[in-house]
PDB file of C-alpha atoms in Angstrom:
ATOM      1  CA  UNK A   1      28.281 -42.351  31.423  1.00 55.00           C
ATOM      2  CA  UNK A   2      27.094 -45.796  32.453  1.00 63.00           C
ATOM      3  CA  UNK A   3      24.137 -46.183  30.144  1.00 87.00           C
ATOM      4  CA  UNK A   4      23.208 -45.227  26.607  1.00 93.00           C
ATOM      5  CA  UNK A   5      21.543 -41.830  26.525  1.00 95.00           C
ATOM      6  CA  UNK A   6      19.784 -40.276  23.565  1.00 97.00           C
ATOM      7  CA  UNK A   7      18.663 -36.727  22.991  1.00 97.00           C
ATOM      8  CA  UNK A   8      16.292 -35.216  22.315  1.00 97.00           C
ATOM      9  CA  UNK A   9      13.514 -37.584  23.431  1.00 95.00           C
ATOM     10  CA  UNK A  10      11.267 -36.300  20.666  1.00 96.00           C
ATOM     11  CA  UNK A  11      11.513 -33.940  17.765  1.00 95.00           C
ATOM     12  CA  UNK A  12       9.027 -32.354  15.380  1.00 97.00           C
ATOM     13  CA  UNK A  13      10.348 -30.978  12.104  1.00 97.00           C
ATOM     14  CA  UNK A  14       8.882 -29.762   8.842  1.00 97.00           C
ATOM     15  CA  UNK A  15       9.279 -31.665   5.605  1.00 97.00           C
ATOM     16  CA  UNK A  16      12.548 -30.619   3.990  1.00 97.00           C
ATOM     17  CA  UNK A  17      14.277 -29.692   7.239  1.00 97.00           C
ATOM     18  CA  UNK A  18      17.551 -31.344   8.138  1.00 96.00           C
ATOM     19  CA  UNK A  19      17.927 -32.671  11.655  1.00 96.00           C
ATOM     20  CA  UNK A  20      20.279 -34.563  13.928  1.00 95.00           C
ATOM     21  CA  UNK A  21      20.177 -36.533  17.165  1.00 94.00           C
ATOM     22  CA  UNK A  22      22.786 -37.504  19.719  1.00 97.00           C
ATOM     23  CA  UNK A  23      23.691 -40.809  21.328  1.00 97.00           C
ATOM     24  CA  UNK A  24      26.071 -40.928  24.294  1.00 96.00           C
ATOM     25  CA  UNK A  25      27.530 -44.227  25.479  1.00 92.00           C
ATOM     26  CA  UNK A  26      30.227 -45.591  27.805  1.00 87.00           C
ATOM     27  CA  UNK A  27      33.584 -45.106  26.096  1.00 83.00           C
ATOM     28  CA  UNK A  28      35.257 -47.961  27.972  1.00 81.00           C
ATOM     29  CA  UNK A  29      35.016 -51.556  26.683  1.00 77.00           C
ATOM     30  CA  UNK A  30      33.648 -50.345  23.368  1.00 81.00           C
ATOM     31  CA  UNK A  31      32.721 -52.947  20.758  1.00 83.00           C
ATOM     32  CA  UNK A  32      30.220 -51.416  18.397  1.00 89.00           C
ATOM     33  CA  UNK A  33      27.561 -48.740  18.102  1.00 92.00           C
ATOM     34  CA  UNK A  34      24.310 -49.605  16.348  1.00 93.00           C
ATOM     35  CA  UNK A  35      21.613 -47.300  15.006  1.00 96.00           C
ATOM     36  CA  UNK A  36      18.137 -48.686  14.358  1.00 96.00           C
ATOM     37  CA  UNK A  37      15.007 -47.156  12.893  1.00 97.00           C
ATOM     38  CA  UNK A  38      11.777 -48.406  14.477  1.00 96.00           C
ATOM     39  CA  UNK A  39       8.165 -47.908  13.556  1.00 95.00           C
ATOM     40  CA  UNK A  40       5.667 -49.261  16.067  1.00 89.00           C
ATOM     41  CA  UNK A  41       4.436 -52.799  15.268  1.00 88.00           C
ATOM     42  CA  UNK A  42       7.297 -53.300  12.814  1.00 93.00           C
ATOM     43  CA  UNK A  43      10.769 -54.780  13.182  1.00 95.00           C
ATOM     44  CA  UNK A  44      13.499 -52.349  14.213  1.00 95.00           C
ATOM     45  CA  UNK A  45      15.511 -51.845  11.040  1.00 94.00           C
ATOM     46  CA  UNK A  46      19.304 -51.716  11.265  1.00 92.00           C
ATOM     47  CA  UNK A  47      20.693 -48.492   9.809  1.00 95.00           C
ATOM     48  CA  UNK A  48      24.377 -48.587  10.755  1.00 93.00           C
ATOM     49  CA  UNK A  49      26.872 -50.633  12.730  1.00 91.00           C
ATOM     50  CA  UNK A  50      29.948 -48.581  13.576  1.00 91.00           C
ATOM     51  CA  UNK A  51      33.102 -49.904  15.178  1.00 89.00           C
ATOM     52  CA  UNK A  52      35.985 -47.510  14.514  1.00 90.00           C
ATOM     53  CA  UNK A  53      36.656 -44.112  16.050  1.00 92.00           C
ATOM     54  CA  UNK A  54      36.035 -41.460  13.422  1.00 93.00           C
ATOM     55  CA  UNK A  55      33.747 -43.731  11.388  1.00 93.00           C
ATOM     56  CA  UNK A  56      31.284 -41.957   9.149  1.00 96.00           C
ATOM     57  CA  UNK A  57      28.570 -43.935   7.395  1.00 96.00           C
ATOM     58  CA  UNK A  58      25.882 -42.883   4.962  1.00 97.00           C
ATOM     59  CA  UNK A  59      22.725 -44.461   3.589  1.00 95.00           C
ATOM     60  CA  UNK A  60      20.799 -42.174   1.275  1.00 95.00           C
ATOM     61  CA  UNK A  61      19.825 -39.048   3.197  1.00 97.00           C
ATOM     62  CA  UNK A  62      20.852 -40.520   6.542  1.00 97.00           C
ATOM     63  CA  UNK A  63      24.398 -40.444   7.885  1.00 98.00           C
ATOM     64  CA  UNK A  64      26.115 -41.111  11.195  1.00 98.00           C
ATOM     65  CA  UNK A  65      29.416 -40.315  12.868  1.00 97.00           C
ATOM     66  CA  UNK A  66      31.205 -42.002  15.754  1.00 96.00           C
ATOM     67  CA  UNK A  67      33.591 -40.758  18.434  1.00 96.00           C
ATOM     68  CA  UNK A  68      34.602 -43.662  20.654  1.00 93.00           C
ATOM     69  CA  UNK A  69      37.093 -41.677  22.737  1.00 93.00           C
ATOM     70  CA  UNK A  70      34.494 -39.256  24.033  1.00 93.00           C
ATOM     71  CA  UNK A  71      31.593 -41.701  23.738  1.00 93.00           C
ATOM     72  CA  UNK A  72      29.119 -40.142  21.344  1.00 95.00           C
ATOM     73  CA  UNK A  73      27.534 -40.650  17.947  1.00 97.00           C
ATOM     74  CA  UNK A  74      25.428 -38.314  15.827  1.00 98.00           C
ATOM     75  CA  UNK A  75      22.720 -39.332  13.377  1.00 98.00           C
ATOM     76  CA  UNK A  76      21.885 -36.837  10.653  1.00 97.00           C
ATOM     77  CA  UNK A  77      18.868 -36.772   8.347  1.00 98.00           C
ATOM     78  CA  UNK A  78      19.076 -34.405   5.388  1.00 97.00           C
ATOM     79  CA  UNK A  79      15.866 -33.085   3.874  1.00 97.00           C
ATOM     80  CA  UNK A  80      13.465 -34.947   6.187  1.00 97.00           C
ATOM     81  CA  UNK A  81      10.437 -36.599   4.617  1.00 97.00           C
ATOM     82  CA  UNK A  82       7.200 -37.716   6.315  1.00 96.00           C
ATOM     83  CA  UNK A  83       8.269 -41.352   5.813  1.00 96.00           C
ATOM     84  CA  UNK A  84      11.287 -40.670   8.040  1.00 97.00           C
ATOM     85  CA  UNK A  85       8.907 -40.401  10.989  1.00 97.00           C
ATOM     86  CA  UNK A  86       9.934 -43.156  13.407  1.00 97.00           C
ATOM     87  CA  UNK A  87      11.813 -43.788  16.623  1.00 97.00           C
ATOM     88  CA  UNK A  88      15.578 -43.831  16.123  1.00 98.00           C
ATOM     89  CA  UNK A  89      17.314 -46.170  18.536  1.00 97.00           C
ATOM     90  CA  UNK A  90      20.960 -46.191  19.437  1.00 96.00           C
ATOM     91  CA  UNK A  91      22.563 -49.209  21.068  1.00 94.00           C
ATOM     92  CA  UNK A  92      25.976 -50.005  22.401  1.00 89.00           C
ATOM     93  CA  UNK A  93      27.123 -53.531  21.693  1.00 80.00           C
ATOM     94  CA  UNK A  94      29.282 -55.347  24.191  1.00 68.00           C
ATOM     95  CA  UNK A  95      29.961 -59.053  23.850  1.00 63.00           C
ATOM     96  CA  UNK A  96      26.782 -59.677  21.821  1.00 81.00           C
ATOM     97  CA  UNK A  97      24.434 -57.982  24.293  1.00 85.00           C
ATOM     98  CA  UNK A  98      22.994 -54.684  23.024  1.00 90.00           C
ATOM     99  CA  UNK A  99      22.284 -51.884  25.502  1.00 92.00           C
ATOM    100  CA  UNK A 100      19.744 -49.470  24.094  1.00 95.00           C
ATOM    101  CA  UNK A 101      18.898 -45.858  24.724  1.00 95.00           C
ATOM    102  CA  UNK A 102      15.262 -44.806  25.024  1.00 95.00           C
ATOM    103  CA  UNK A 103      15.267 -43.528  21.463  1.00 96.00           C
ATOM    104  CA  UNK A 104      14.438 -40.275  19.718  1.00 97.00           C
ATOM    105  CA  UNK A 105      10.911 -40.050  18.320  1.00 97.00           C
ATOM    106  CA  UNK A 106      11.007 -38.060  15.090  1.00 97.00           C
ATOM    107  CA  UNK A 107       7.842 -36.655  13.562  1.00 97.00           C
ATOM    108  CA  UNK A 108       8.117 -35.027  10.137  1.00 97.00           C
ATOM    109  CA  UNK A 109       5.155 -32.825   9.293  1.00 95.00           C
ATOM    110  CA  UNK A 110       4.194 -32.484   5.607  1.00 93.00           C
TER     111      UNK A 110
ATOM    112  CA  UNK B   1      15.057 -64.432   2.572  1.00 63.00           C
ATOM    113  CA  UNK B   2      12.507 -64.443   5.388  1.00 81.00           C
ATOM    114  CA  UNK B   3      13.273 -62.223   8.346  1.00 93.00           C
ATOM    115  CA  UNK B   4      12.852 -62.962  12.015  1.00 96.00           C
ATOM    116  CA  UNK B   5       9.256 -63.876  12.756  1.00 97.00           C
ATOM    117  CA  UNK B   6       7.425 -63.824  16.056  1.00 97.00           C
ATOM    118  CA  UNK B   7       4.114 -65.259  17.162  1.00 97.00           C
ATOM    119  CA  UNK B   8       1.692 -64.044  18.330  1.00 97.00           C
ATOM    120  CA  UNK B   9       1.842 -60.374  17.419  1.00 96.00           C
ATOM    121  CA  UNK B  10      -0.410 -59.505  20.354  1.00 97.00           C
ATOM    122  CA  UNK B  11      -1.421 -61.346  23.481  1.00 97.00           C
ATOM    123  CA  UNK B  12      -3.779 -60.207  26.222  1.00 98.00           C
ATOM    124  CA  UNK B  13      -3.882 -62.408  29.317  1.00 97.00           C
ATOM    125  CA  UNK B  14      -4.969 -62.102  32.912  1.00 97.00           C
ATOM    126  CA  UNK B  15      -2.617 -61.936  35.825  1.00 97.00           C
ATOM    127  CA  UNK B  16      -1.677 -65.429  36.907  1.00 97.00           C
ATOM    128  CA  UNK B  17      -2.086 -67.006  33.484  1.00 97.00           C
ATOM    129  CA  UNK B  18       0.665 -68.484  31.338  1.00 98.00           C
ATOM    130  CA  UNK B  19       1.807 -67.210  27.960  1.00 98.00           C
ATOM    131  CA  UNK B  20       4.301 -68.670  25.507  1.00 98.00           C
ATOM    132  CA  UNK B  21       5.925 -66.501  22.869  1.00 98.00           C
ATOM    133  CA  UNK B  22       7.627 -67.979  19.841  1.00 98.00           C
ATOM    134  CA  UNK B  23      10.506 -66.715  17.722  1.00 98.00           C
ATOM    135  CA  UNK B  24      11.759 -68.099  14.426  1.00 97.00           C
ATOM    136  CA  UNK B  25      15.191 -66.647  13.613  1.00 96.00           C
ATOM    137  CA  UNK B  26      16.647 -66.156  10.162  1.00 94.00           C
ATOM    138  CA  UNK B  27      17.670 -69.544   8.790  1.00 92.00           C
ATOM    139  CA  UNK B  28      21.322 -70.274   9.560  1.00 90.00           C
ATOM    140  CA  UNK B  29      21.636 -67.759  12.388  1.00 91.00           C
ATOM    141  CA  UNK B  30      23.160 -69.500  15.392  1.00 91.00           C
ATOM    142  CA  UNK B  31      22.761 -66.485  17.696  1.00 92.00           C
ATOM    143  CA  UNK B  32      19.273 -65.759  19.033  1.00 95.00           C
ATOM    144  CA  UNK B  33      18.382 -63.033  21.505  1.00 96.00           C
ATOM    145  CA  UNK B  34      15.342 -61.995  23.486  1.00 98.00           C
ATOM    146  CA  UNK B  35      14.762 -58.370  24.480  1.00 97.00           C
ATOM    147  CA  UNK B  36      11.875 -56.559  26.154  1.00 97.00           C
ATOM    148  CA  UNK B  37      10.612 -53.000  26.031  1.00 96.00           C
ATOM    149  CA  UNK B  38       8.361 -51.861  28.842  1.00 94.00           C
ATOM    150  CA  UNK B  39       6.333 -48.760  27.957  1.00 88.00           C
ATOM    151  CA  UNK B  40       8.328 -45.576  28.310  1.00 85.00           C
ATOM    152  CA  UNK B  41      11.579 -47.412  28.913  1.00 92.00           C
ATOM    153  CA  UNK B  42      14.437 -48.592  26.763  1.00 94.00           C
ATOM    154  CA  UNK B  43      14.661 -51.998  25.081  1.00 96.00           C
ATOM    155  CA  UNK B  44      16.416 -54.307  27.535  1.00 96.00           C
ATOM    156  CA  UNK B  45      18.351 -57.507  26.924  1.00 95.00           C
ATOM    157  CA  UNK B  46      16.902 -60.703  28.397  1.00 97.00           C
ATOM    158  CA  UNK B  47      19.081 -63.526  27.111  1.00 95.00           C
ATOM    159  CA  UNK B  48      21.274 -64.904  24.353  1.00 95.00           C
ATOM    160  CA  UNK B  49      21.373 -68.376  22.820  1.00 95.00           C
ATOM    161  CA  UNK B  50      24.119 -69.844  20.678  1.00 92.00           C
ATOM    162  CA  UNK B  51      22.398 -72.710  18.929  1.00 93.00           C
ATOM    163  CA  UNK B  52      20.564 -74.503  21.737  1.00 94.00           C
ATOM    164  CA  UNK B  53      22.828 -73.292  24.558  1.00 94.00           C
ATOM    165  CA  UNK B  54      22.101 -70.320  26.802  1.00 94.00           C
ATOM    166  CA  UNK B  55      25.191 -68.104  26.662  1.00 92.00           C
ATOM    167  CA  UNK B  56      23.949 -65.240  28.765  1.00 93.00           C
ATOM    168  CA  UNK B  57      20.680 -65.047  30.676  1.00 94.00           C
ATOM    169  CA  UNK B  58      21.701 -62.175  32.914  1.00 93.00           C
ATOM    170  CA  UNK B  59      18.747 -60.052  31.814  1.00 94.00           C
ATOM    171  CA  UNK B  60      15.985 -62.500  32.730  1.00 96.00           C
ATOM    172  CA  UNK B  61      13.861 -60.715  35.368  1.00 93.00           C
ATOM    173  CA  UNK B  62      13.071 -63.722  37.578  1.00 93.00           C
ATOM    174  CA  UNK B  63      12.269 -67.424  37.538  1.00 94.00           C
ATOM    175  CA  UNK B  64       8.794 -66.846  36.127  1.00 97.00           C
ATOM    176  CA  UNK B  65      10.498 -66.506  32.755  1.00 97.00           C
ATOM    177  CA  UNK B  66      11.755 -69.603  30.925  1.00 97.00           C
ATOM    178  CA  UNK B  67      13.391 -69.547  27.499  1.00 97.00           C
ATOM    179  CA  UNK B  68      14.145 -72.606  25.435  1.00 97.00           C
ATOM    180  CA  UNK B  69      15.671 -73.309  22.049  1.00 96.00           C
ATOM    181  CA  UNK B  70      15.469 -77.038  21.565  1.00 85.00           C
ATOM    182  CA  UNK B  71      17.293 -78.182  18.452  1.00 88.00           C
ATOM    183  CA  UNK B  72      18.850 -74.796  17.984  1.00 85.00           C
ATOM    184  CA  UNK B  73      16.175 -73.490  15.632  1.00 93.00           C
ATOM    185  CA  UNK B  74      13.129 -71.635  16.938  1.00 96.00           C
ATOM    186  CA  UNK B  75      12.895 -70.396  20.512  1.00 98.00           C
ATOM    187  CA  UNK B  76      10.075 -70.002  23.006  1.00 98.00           C
ATOM    188  CA  UNK B  77       9.775 -67.663  25.963  1.00 98.00           C
ATOM    189  CA  UNK B  78       7.272 -68.708  28.600  1.00 98.00           C
ATOM    190  CA  UNK B  79       5.984 -66.445  31.331  1.00 97.00           C
ATOM    191  CA  UNK B  80       4.336 -68.354  34.177  1.00 96.00           C
ATOM    192  CA  UNK B  81       2.520 -66.969  36.093  1.00 97.00           C
ATOM    193  CA  UNK B  82       2.259 -63.591  34.376  1.00 97.00           C
ATOM    194  CA  UNK B  83       2.230 -60.420  36.483  1.00 97.00           C
ATOM    195  CA  UNK B  84       1.078 -56.906  35.548  1.00 97.00           C
ATOM    196  CA  UNK B  85       4.659 -55.632  35.272  1.00 96.00           C
ATOM    197  CA  UNK B  86       5.393 -58.201  32.541  1.00 97.00           C
ATOM    198  CA  UNK B  87       3.401 -56.135  30.043  1.00 97.00           C
ATOM    199  CA  UNK B  88       5.498 -54.813  27.206  1.00 97.00           C
ATOM    200  CA  UNK B  89       6.851 -55.641  23.766  1.00 97.00           C
ATOM    201  CA  UNK B  90       9.029 -58.742  23.576  1.00 98.00           C
ATOM    202  CA  UNK B  91      11.514 -58.674  20.719  1.00 97.00           C
ATOM    203  CA  UNK B  92      13.514 -61.522  19.300  1.00 97.00           C
ATOM    204  CA  UNK B  93      16.651 -60.983  17.239  1.00 96.00           C
ATOM    205  CA  UNK B  94      19.172 -63.200  15.491  1.00 94.00           C
ATOM    206  CA  UNK B  95      22.665 -62.887  14.062  1.00 90.00           C
ATOM    207  CA  UNK B  96      25.258 -65.008  12.322  1.00 85.00           C
ATOM    208  CA  UNK B  97      27.785 -67.056  14.268  1.00 71.00           C
ATOM    209  CA  UNK B  98      30.984 -65.287  15.289  1.00 66.00           C
ATOM    210  CA  UNK B  99      29.645 -61.815  14.573  1.00 59.00           C
ATOM    211  CA  UNK B 100      29.890 -60.010  17.866  1.00 57.00           C
ATOM    212  CA  UNK B 101      29.901 -56.583  16.273  1.00 58.00           C
ATOM    213  CA  UNK B 102      27.544 -57.266  13.438  1.00 71.00           C
ATOM    214  CA  UNK B 103      23.893 -56.552  12.949  1.00 82.00           C
ATOM    215  CA  UNK B 104      21.267 -58.202  15.001  1.00 90.00           C
ATOM    216  CA  UNK B 105      18.116 -58.654  12.914  1.00 92.00           C
ATOM    217  CA  UNK B 106      14.982 -57.992  14.881  1.00 95.00           C
ATOM    218  CA  UNK B 107      11.503 -59.409  14.612  1.00 97.00           C
ATOM    219  CA  UNK B 108       8.413 -57.197  14.882  1.00 96.00           C
ATOM    220  CA  UNK B 109       7.864 -58.113  18.509  1.00 97.00           C
ATOM    221  CA  UNK B 110       5.018 -59.596  20.524  1.00 97.00           C
ATOM    222  CA  UNK B 111       2.975 -57.043  22.443  1.00 97.00           C
ATOM    223  CA  UNK B 112       1.995 -58.632  25.744  1.00 97.00           C
ATOM    224  CA  UNK B 113      -0.687 -57.072  27.907  1.00 97.00           C
ATOM    225  CA  UNK B 114      -1.326 -58.529  31.358  1.00 97.00           C
ATOM    226  CA  UNK B 115      -4.583 -57.338  32.939  1.00 97.00           C
TER     227      UNK B 115
END
């Protein structure tokens, strides 16, 4: 993998459902993996910065895991709420420059 | 603490005109970055300042784009002359010195439309 790839591109879930997305990134020259939450016309909000293989981080109902050897990270949202609707961006950090995936657009229906 | 601010929030200009975007980073952040998201594509890196010095401008599309950070505080990104393909959202971000793996704090972006 040369670029950062995210799947799925978009996702519709019902309120209360749990969901997860995938980010794949180059496993060589790894520095850090960043997850951002972005609502249009607002600042992308940093969720997690992960640097170590096997890292697991949690913030409220959102958690993330990291596998640097195989080059992937999962983002989990437990009990989705309508306010979780946003684009979730994954980026691979290398020497300050962030390389982003296209994002996963999550829509949570009430 | 104020976050990263960008001005204007929207700009609509005609092809051939000039536009200047401004970014005010978080106070004390030596690192400042410009990124761009063209519709339907991923956010792409344009360049990186450390204080007033350009560290990496490998993402700048061509010489119609000029970024400056005089005095090491706010930064401007000028597009002259603008072309249709320059339309997109221009993000600015900042981070503390010596924090290669740490968070970059993003502004809300400037949405540029070239008609």
